PDB file of C-alpha atoms in Angstrom:
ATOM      1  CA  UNK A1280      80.974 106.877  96.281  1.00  0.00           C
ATOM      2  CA  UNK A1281      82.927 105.463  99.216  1.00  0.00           C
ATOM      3  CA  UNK A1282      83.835 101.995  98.945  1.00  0.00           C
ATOM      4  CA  UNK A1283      85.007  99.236 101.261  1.00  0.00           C
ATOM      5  CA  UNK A1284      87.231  96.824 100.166  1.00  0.00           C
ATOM      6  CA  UNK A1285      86.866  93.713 102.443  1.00  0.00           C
ATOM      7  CA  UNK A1286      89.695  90.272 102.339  1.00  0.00           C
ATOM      8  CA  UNK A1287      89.796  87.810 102.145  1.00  0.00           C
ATOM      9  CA  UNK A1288      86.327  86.916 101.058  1.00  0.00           C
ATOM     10  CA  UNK A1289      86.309  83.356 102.160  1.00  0.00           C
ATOM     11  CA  UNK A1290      88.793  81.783 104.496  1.00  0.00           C
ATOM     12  CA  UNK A1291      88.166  77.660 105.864  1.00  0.00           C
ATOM     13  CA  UNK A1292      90.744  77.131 108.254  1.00  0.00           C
ATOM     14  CA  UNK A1293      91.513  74.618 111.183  1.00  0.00           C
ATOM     15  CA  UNK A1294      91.013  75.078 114.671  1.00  0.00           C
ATOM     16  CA  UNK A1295      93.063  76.724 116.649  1.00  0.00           C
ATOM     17  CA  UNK A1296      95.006  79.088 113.946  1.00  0.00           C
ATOM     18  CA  UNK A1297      94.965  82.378 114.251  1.00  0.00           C
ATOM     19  CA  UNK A1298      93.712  84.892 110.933  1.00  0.00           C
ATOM     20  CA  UNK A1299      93.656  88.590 109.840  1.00  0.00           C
ATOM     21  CA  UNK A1300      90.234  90.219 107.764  1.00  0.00           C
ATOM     22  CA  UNK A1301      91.179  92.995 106.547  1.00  0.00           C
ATOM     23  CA  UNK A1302      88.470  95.837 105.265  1.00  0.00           C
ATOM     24  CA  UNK A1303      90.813  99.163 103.198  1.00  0.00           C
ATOM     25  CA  UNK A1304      88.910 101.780 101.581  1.00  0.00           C
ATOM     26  CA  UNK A1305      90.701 105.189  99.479  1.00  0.00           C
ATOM     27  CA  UNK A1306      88.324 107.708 101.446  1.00  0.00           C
ATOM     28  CA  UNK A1307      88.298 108.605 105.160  1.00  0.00           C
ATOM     29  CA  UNK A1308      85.597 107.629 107.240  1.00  0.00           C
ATOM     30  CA  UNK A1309      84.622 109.081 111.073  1.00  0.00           C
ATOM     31  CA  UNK A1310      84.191 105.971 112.282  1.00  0.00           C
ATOM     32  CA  UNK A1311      84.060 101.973 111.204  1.00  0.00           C
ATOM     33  CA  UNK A1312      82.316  99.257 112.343  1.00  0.00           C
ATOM     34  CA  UNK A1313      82.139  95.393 112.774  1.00  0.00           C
ATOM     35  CA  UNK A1314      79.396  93.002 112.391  1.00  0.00           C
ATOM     36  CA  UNK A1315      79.134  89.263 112.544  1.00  0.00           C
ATOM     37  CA  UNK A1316      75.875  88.093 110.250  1.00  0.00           C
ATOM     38  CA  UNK A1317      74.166  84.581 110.866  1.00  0.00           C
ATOM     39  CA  UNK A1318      72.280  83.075 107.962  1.00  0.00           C
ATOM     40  CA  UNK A1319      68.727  84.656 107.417  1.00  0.00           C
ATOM     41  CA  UNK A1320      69.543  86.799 110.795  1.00  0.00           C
ATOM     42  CA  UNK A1321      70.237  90.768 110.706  1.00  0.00           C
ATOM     43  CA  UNK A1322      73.877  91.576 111.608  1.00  0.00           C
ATOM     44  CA  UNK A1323      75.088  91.897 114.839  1.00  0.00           C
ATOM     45  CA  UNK A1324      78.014  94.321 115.924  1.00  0.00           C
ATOM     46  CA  UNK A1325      80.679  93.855 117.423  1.00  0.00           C
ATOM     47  CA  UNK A1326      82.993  96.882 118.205  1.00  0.00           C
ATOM     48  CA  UNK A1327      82.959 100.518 117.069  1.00  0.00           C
ATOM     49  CA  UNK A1328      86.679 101.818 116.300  1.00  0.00           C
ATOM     50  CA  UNK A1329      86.868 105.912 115.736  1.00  0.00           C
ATOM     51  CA  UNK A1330      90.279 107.025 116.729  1.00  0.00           C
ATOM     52  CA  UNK A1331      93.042 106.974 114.167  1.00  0.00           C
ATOM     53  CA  UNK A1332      95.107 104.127 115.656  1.00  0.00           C
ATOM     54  CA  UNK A1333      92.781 102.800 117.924  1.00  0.00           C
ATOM     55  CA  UNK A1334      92.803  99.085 118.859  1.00  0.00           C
ATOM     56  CA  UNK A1335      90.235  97.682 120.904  1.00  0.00           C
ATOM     57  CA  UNK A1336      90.256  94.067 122.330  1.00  0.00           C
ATOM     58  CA  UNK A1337      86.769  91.642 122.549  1.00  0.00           C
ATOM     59  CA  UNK A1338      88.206  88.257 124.049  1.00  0.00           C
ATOM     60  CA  UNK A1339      90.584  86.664 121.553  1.00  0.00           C
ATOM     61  CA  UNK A1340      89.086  89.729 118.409  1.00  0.00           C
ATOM     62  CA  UNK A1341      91.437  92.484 117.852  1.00  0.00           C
ATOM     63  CA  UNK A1342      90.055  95.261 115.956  1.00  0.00           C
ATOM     64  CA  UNK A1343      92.830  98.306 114.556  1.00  0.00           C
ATOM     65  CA  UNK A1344      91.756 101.282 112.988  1.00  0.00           C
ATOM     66  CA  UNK A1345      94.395 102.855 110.579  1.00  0.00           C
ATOM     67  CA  UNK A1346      95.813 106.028 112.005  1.00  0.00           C
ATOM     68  CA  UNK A1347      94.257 107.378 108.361  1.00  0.00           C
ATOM     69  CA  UNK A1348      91.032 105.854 108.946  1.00  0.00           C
ATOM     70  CA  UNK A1349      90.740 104.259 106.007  1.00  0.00           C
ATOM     71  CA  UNK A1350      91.150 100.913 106.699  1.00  0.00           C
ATOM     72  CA  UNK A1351      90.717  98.374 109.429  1.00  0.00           C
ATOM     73  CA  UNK A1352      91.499  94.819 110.461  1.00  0.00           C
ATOM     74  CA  UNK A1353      90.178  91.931 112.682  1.00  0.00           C
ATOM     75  CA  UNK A1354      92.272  89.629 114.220  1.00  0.00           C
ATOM     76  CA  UNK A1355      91.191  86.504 115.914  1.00  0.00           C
ATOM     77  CA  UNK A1356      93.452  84.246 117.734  1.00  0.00           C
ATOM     78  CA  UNK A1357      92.961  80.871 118.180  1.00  0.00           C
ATOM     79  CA  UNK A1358      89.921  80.374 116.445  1.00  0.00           C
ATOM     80  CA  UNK A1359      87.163  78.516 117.513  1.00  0.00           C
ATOM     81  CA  UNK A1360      84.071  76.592 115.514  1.00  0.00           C
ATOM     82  CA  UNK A1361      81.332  78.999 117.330  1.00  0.00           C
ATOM     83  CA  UNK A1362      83.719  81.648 115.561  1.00  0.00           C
ATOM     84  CA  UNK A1363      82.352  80.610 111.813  1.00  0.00           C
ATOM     85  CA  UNK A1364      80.304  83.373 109.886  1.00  0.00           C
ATOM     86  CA  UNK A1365      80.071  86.404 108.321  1.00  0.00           C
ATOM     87  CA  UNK A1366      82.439  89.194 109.378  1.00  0.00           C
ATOM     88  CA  UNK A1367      81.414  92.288 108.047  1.00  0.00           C
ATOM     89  CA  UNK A1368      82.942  96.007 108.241  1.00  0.00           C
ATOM     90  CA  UNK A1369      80.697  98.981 107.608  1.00  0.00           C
ATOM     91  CA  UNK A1370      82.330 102.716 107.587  1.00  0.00           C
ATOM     92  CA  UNK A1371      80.336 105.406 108.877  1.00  0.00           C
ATOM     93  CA  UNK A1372      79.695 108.172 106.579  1.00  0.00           C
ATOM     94  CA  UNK A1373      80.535 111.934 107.887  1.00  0.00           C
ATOM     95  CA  UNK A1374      77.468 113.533 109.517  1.00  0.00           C
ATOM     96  CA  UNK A1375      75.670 111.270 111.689  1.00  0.00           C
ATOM     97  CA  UNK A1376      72.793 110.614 109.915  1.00  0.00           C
ATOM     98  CA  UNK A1377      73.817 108.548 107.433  1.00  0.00           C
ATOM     99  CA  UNK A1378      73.596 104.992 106.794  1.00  0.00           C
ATOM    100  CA  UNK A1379      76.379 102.505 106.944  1.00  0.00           C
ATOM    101  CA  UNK A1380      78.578 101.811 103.653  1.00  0.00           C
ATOM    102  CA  UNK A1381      79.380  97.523 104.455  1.00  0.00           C
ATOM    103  CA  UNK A1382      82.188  95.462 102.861  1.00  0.00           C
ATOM    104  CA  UNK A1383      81.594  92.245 100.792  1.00  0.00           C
ATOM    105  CA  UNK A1384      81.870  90.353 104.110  1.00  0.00           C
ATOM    106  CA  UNK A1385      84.319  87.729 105.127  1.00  0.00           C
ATOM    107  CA  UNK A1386      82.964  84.010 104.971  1.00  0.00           C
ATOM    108  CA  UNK A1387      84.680  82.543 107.739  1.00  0.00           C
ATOM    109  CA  UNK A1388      84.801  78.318 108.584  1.00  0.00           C
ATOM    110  CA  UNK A1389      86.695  77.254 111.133  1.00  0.00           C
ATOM    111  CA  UNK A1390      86.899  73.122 111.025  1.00  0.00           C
ATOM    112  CA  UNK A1391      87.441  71.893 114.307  1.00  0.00           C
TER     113      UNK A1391
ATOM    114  CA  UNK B 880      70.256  95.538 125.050  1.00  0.00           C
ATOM    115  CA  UNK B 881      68.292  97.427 122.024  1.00  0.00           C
ATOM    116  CA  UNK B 882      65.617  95.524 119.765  1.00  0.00           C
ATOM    117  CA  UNK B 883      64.331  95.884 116.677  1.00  0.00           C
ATOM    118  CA  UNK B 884      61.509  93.944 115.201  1.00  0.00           C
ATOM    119  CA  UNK B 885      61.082  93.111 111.439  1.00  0.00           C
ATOM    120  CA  UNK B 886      57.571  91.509 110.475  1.00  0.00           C
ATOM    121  CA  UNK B 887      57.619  89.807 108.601  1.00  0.00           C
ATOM    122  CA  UNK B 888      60.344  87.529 108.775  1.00  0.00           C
ATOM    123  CA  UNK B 889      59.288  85.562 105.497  1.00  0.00           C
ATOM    124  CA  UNK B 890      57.022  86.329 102.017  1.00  0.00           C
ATOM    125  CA  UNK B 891      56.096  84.932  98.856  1.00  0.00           C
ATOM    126  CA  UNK B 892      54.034  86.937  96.633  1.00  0.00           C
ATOM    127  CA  UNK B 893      53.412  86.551  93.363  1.00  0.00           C
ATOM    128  CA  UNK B 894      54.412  89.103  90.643  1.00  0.00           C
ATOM    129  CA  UNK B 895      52.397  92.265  90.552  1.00  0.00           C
ATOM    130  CA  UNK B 896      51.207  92.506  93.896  1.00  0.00           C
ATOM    131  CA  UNK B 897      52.599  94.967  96.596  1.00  0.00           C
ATOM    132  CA  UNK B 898      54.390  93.551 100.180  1.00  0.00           C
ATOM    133  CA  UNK B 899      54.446  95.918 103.057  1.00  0.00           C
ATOM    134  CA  UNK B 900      57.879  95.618 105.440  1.00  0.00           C
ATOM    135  CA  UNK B 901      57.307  96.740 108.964  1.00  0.00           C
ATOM    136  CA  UNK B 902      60.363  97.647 111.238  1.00  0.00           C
ATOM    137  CA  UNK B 903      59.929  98.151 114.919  1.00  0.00           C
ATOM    138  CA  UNK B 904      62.515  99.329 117.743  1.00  0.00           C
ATOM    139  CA  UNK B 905      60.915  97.891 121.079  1.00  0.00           C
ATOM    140  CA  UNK B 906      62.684  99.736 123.525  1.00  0.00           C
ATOM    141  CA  UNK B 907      63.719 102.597 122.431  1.00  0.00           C
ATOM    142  CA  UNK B 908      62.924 105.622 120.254  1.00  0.00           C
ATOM    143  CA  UNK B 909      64.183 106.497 116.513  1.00  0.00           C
ATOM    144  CA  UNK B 910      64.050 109.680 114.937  1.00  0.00           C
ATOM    145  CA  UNK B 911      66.303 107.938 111.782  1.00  0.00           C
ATOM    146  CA  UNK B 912      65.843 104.146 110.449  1.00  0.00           C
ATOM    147  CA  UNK B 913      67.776 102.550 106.902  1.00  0.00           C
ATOM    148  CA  UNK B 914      66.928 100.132 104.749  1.00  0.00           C
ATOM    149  CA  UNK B 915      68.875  97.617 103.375  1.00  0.00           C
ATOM    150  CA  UNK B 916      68.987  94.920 100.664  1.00  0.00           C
ATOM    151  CA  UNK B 917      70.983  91.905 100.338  1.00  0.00           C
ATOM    152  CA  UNK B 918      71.211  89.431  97.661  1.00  0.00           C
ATOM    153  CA  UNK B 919      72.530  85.781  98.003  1.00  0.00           C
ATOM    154  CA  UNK B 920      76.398  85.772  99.145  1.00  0.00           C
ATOM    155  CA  UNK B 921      76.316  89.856  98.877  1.00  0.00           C
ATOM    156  CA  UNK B 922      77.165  92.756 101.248  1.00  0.00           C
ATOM    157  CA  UNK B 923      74.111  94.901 102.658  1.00  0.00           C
ATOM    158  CA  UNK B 924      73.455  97.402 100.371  1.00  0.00           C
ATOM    159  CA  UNK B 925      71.938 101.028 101.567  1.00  0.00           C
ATOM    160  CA  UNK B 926      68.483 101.680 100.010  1.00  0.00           C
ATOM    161  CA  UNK B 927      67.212 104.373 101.758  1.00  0.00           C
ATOM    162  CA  UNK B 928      66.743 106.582 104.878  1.00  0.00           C
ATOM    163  CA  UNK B 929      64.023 107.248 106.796  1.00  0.00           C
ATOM    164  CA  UNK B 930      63.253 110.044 109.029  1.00  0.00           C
ATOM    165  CA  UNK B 931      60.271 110.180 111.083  1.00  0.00           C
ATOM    166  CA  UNK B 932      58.005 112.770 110.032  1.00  0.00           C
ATOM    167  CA  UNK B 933      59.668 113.698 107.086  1.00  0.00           C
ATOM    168  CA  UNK B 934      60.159 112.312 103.380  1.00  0.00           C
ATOM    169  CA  UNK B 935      62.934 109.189 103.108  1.00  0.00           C
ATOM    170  CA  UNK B 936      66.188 109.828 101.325  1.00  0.00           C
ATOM    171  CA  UNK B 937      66.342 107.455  98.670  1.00  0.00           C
ATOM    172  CA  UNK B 938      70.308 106.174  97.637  1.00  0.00           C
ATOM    173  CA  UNK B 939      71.484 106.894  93.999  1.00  0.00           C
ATOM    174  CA  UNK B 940      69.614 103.847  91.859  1.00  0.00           C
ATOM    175  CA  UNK B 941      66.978 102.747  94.147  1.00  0.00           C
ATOM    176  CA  UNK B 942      63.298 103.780  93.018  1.00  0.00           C
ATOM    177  CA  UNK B 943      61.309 106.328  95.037  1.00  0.00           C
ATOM    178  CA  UNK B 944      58.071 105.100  93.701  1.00  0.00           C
ATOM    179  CA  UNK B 945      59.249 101.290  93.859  1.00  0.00           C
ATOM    180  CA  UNK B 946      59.829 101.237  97.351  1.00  0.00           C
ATOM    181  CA  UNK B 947      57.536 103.293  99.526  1.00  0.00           C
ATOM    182  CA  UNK B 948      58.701 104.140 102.642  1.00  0.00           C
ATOM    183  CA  UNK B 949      56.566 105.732 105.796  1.00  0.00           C
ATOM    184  CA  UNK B 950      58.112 106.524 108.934  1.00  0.00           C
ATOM    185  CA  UNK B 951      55.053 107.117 111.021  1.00  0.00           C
ATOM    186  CA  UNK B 952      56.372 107.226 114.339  1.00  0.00           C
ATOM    187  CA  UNK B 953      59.695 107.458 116.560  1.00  0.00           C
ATOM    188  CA  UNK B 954      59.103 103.467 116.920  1.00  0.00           C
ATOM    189  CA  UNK B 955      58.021 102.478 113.356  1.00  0.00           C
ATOM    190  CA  UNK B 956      58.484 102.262 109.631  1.00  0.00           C
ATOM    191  CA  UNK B 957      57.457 100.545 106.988  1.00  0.00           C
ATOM    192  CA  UNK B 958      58.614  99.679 103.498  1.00  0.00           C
ATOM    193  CA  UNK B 959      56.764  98.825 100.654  1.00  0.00           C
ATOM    194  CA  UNK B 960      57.268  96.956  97.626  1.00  0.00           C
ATOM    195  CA  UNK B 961      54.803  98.119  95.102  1.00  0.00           C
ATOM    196  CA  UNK B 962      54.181  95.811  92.051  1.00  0.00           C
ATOM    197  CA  UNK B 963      57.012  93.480  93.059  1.00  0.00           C
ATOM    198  CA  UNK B 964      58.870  91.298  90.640  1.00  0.00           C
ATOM    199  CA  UNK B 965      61.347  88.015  90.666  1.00  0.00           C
ATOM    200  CA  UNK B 966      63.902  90.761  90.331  1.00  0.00           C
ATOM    201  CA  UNK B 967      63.021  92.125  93.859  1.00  0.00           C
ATOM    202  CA  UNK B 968      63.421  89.196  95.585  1.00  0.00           C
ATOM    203  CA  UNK B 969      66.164  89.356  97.971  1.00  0.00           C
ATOM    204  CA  UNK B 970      66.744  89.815 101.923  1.00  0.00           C
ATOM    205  CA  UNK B 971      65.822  93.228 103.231  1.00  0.00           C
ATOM    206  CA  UNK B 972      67.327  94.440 106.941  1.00  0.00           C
ATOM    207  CA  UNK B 973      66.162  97.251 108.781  1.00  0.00           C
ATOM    208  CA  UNK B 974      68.068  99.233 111.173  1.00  0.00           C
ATOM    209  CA  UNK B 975      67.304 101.651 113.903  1.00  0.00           C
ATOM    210  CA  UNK B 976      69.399 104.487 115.268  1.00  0.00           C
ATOM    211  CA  UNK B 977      68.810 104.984 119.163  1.00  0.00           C
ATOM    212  CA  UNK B 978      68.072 108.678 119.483  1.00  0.00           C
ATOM    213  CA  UNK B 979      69.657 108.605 123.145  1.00  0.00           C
ATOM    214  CA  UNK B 980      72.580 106.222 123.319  1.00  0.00           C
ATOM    215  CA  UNK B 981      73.398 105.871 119.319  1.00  0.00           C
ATOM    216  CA  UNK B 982      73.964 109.513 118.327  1.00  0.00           C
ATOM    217  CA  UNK B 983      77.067 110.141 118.334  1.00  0.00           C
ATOM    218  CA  UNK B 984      78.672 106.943 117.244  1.00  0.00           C
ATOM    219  CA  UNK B 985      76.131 106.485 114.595  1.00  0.00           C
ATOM    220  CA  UNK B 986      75.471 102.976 116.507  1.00  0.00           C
ATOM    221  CA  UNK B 987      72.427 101.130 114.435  1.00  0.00           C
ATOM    222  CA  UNK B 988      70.189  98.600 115.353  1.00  0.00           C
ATOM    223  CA  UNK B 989      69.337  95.910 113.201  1.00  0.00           C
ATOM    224  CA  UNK B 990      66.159  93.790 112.358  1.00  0.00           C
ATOM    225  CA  UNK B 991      66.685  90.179 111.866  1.00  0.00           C
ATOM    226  CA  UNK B 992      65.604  90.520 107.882  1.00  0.00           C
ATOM    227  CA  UNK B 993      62.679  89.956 106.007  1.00  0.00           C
ATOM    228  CA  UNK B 994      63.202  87.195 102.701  1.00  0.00           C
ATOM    229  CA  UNK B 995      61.079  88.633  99.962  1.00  0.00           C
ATOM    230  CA  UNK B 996      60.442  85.863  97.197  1.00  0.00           C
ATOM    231  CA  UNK B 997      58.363  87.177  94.397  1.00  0.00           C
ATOM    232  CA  UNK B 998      57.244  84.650  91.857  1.00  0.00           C
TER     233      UNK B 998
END
């Protein structure tokens, strides 16, 4: 069973500071994915990494993909209050058709 | 962008009875759609997937007679919770895989959620 291994799980923090989520799993997967989750709403994603090494920029989110692609991390600079929720990775199981394998999630508050 | 719809959004039934799940992409057409569960402060969980025109493939642990699932059409399926009880209740998400644009990066779709509460 692949597993995704998502931290911190809950991080309160000020406006303004910057923080790192980072998702690490032992197995390789073709492709991982982020989501941001509302309460009582279906997750919405954010960016698809799939290149060993990739980093790919969404206004002040970085997303890296380990050159193994096992493990990934979000950066967001500056954080903002519209910025609080739940961060979620999901790895993409070889083949296509299968579904996604998600991480605990990240609980994210940022006080302003 | 893409859009699925999950009716409903919201149930209570009481214990025993059976709740029917629909998931809908609007705009576009899905050969493959997933189920998912999530409890209170918990990850999404994969419970199945569903093919249309063919039988679902059910993850290791989740009940094949428990939760029906019919994939009818390239724009619909369903999921069905037969003889539910207070251990079922949680937050099941749909998701939709658009045949055209979605294939190759496995990009998914997702319902808003349906709360199940089952008293």
């Amino acid at each position: 069973t692949q597993l995704l291994e998502q931290s911190p799980q809950f991080l309160s923090i000020q406006e303004g500071e910057n923080l790192t989520v980072y998702c690490n799993s032992s197995s390789v997967f073709s492709s991982l994915q982020w989501y941001r989750q509302e309460p009582g709403e279906g997750p919405v994603l954010l960016v698809t990494v799939v290149t060993g090494g990739e980093v790919k920029k969404l206004k002040r989110l970085t997303f890296q993909f380990g050159d193994a692609r096992k493990d990934s991390s979000l950066h967001i600079t500056a954080a903002q209050p519209g910025d609080t929720g739940l961060y979620l990775c999901a790895g993409v199981r070889g083949g296509g058709a299968d579904g996604l394998t998600f991480g605990k999630g990240t609980h994210l508050i940022i006080q302003p | 962008g893409a859009v699925v719809s999950q009716h409903p959004s919201w149930v209570i039934c009481k214990s025993g009875t059976s709740v029917k799940i629909e998931c809908r992409s609007l705009d576009f057409q899905a050969t493959t759609m997933f189920w998912y569960r999530q409890f209170p402060k918990q990850s999404l969980m994969l419970m199945a997937t569903s093919n249309e025109g063919s039988k679902a493939t059910y993850e290791q642990g989740v009940e094949k007679d428990k939760f029906l699932i019919n994939h009818a059409s390239l724009t619909l399926s369903t999921l069905t919770v037969t003889s539910a009880h207070p251990e079922d209740s949680s937050f099941y998400i749909c998701s939709a895989r658009d045949l055209v644009r979605g294939t190759a990066k496995n990009i998914q779709y997702f319902g808003a959620g349906t709360r199940l509460s089952v008293l």
